[in-house]
Short mmCIF file of C-alpha atoms in Angstrom, two decimals:
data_model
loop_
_atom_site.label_atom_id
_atom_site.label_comp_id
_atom_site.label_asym_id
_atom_site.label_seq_id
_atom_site.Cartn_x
_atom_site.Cartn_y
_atom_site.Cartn_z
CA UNK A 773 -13.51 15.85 -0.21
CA UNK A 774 -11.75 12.67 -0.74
CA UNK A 775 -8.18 11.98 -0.29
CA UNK A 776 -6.91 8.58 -1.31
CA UNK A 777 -3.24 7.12 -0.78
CA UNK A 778 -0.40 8.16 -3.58
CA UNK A 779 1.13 5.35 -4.28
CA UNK A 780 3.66 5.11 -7.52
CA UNK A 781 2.39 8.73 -8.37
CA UNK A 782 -1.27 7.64 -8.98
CA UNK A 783 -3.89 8.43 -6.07
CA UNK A 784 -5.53 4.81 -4.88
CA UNK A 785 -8.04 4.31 -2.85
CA UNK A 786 -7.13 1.95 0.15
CA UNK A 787 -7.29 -2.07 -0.77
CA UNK A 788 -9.68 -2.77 2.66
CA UNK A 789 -11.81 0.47 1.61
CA UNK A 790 -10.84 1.76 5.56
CA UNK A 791 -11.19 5.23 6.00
CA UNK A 792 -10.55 8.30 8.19
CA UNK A 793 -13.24 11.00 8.75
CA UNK A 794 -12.72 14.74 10.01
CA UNK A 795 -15.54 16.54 10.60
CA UNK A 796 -15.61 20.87 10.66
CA UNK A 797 -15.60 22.11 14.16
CA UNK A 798 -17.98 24.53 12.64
CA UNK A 799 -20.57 22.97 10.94
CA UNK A 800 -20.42 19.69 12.01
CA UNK A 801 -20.34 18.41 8.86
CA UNK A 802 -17.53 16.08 6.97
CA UNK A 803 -15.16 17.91 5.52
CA UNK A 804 -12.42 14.92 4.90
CA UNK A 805 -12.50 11.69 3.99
CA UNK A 806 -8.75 10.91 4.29
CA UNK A 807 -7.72 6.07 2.60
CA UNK A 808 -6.78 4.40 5.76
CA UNK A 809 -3.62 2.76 4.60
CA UNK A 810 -3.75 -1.20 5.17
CA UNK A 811 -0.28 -3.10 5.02
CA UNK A 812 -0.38 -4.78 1.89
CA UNK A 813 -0.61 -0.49 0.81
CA UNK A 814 2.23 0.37 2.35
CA UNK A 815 4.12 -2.40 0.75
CA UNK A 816 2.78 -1.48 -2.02
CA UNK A 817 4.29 2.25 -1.62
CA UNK A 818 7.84 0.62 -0.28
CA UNK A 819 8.02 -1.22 -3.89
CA UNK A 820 7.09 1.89 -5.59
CA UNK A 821 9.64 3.66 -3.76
CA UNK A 822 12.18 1.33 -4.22
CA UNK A 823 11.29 0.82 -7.78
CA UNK A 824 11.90 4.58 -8.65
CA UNK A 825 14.50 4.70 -6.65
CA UNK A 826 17.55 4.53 -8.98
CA UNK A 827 16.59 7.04 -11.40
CA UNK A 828 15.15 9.29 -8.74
CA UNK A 829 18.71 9.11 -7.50
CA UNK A 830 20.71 9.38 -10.85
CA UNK A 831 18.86 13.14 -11.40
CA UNK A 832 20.66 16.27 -11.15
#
C-alpha cells in the first residue's frame, strides 16, 4: 500500500520521490510505503493551508 502526502486535498506523491518503508513484523514483507515529505512539500502544504484558510474559517 501506498500512502502519498495530502496536500490542498489531493494525495501527491513527494517532489524528491523519498520514501518511508514499514515492513510486517509478521511476514516480513512491506506492508507501507508511506511520501517522505521534502521542504519545498511542506511549503507547498503551508500555502495550501493558508490559501483555504479564510473560508475554512468563515464556516459555521
Amino acid at each position: 500500500m501506498d500512502i502519498g502526502l495530502l496536500i490542498d486535498g489531493d494525495e501527491k506523491a513527494a517532489t524528491g520521490k523519498a520514501s518511508y518503508e514499514r515492513m510486517d513484523p509478521f511476514t516480513g514483507k512491506l506492508a507501507t510505503r508511506a511520501a517522505a515529505a521534502s521542504v519545498a512539500d511542506a511549503n507547498a502544504a503551508v500555502e495550501a493551508a493558508a490559501a483555504a484558510f479564510s473560508a475554512w474559517s468563515d464556516r459555521k
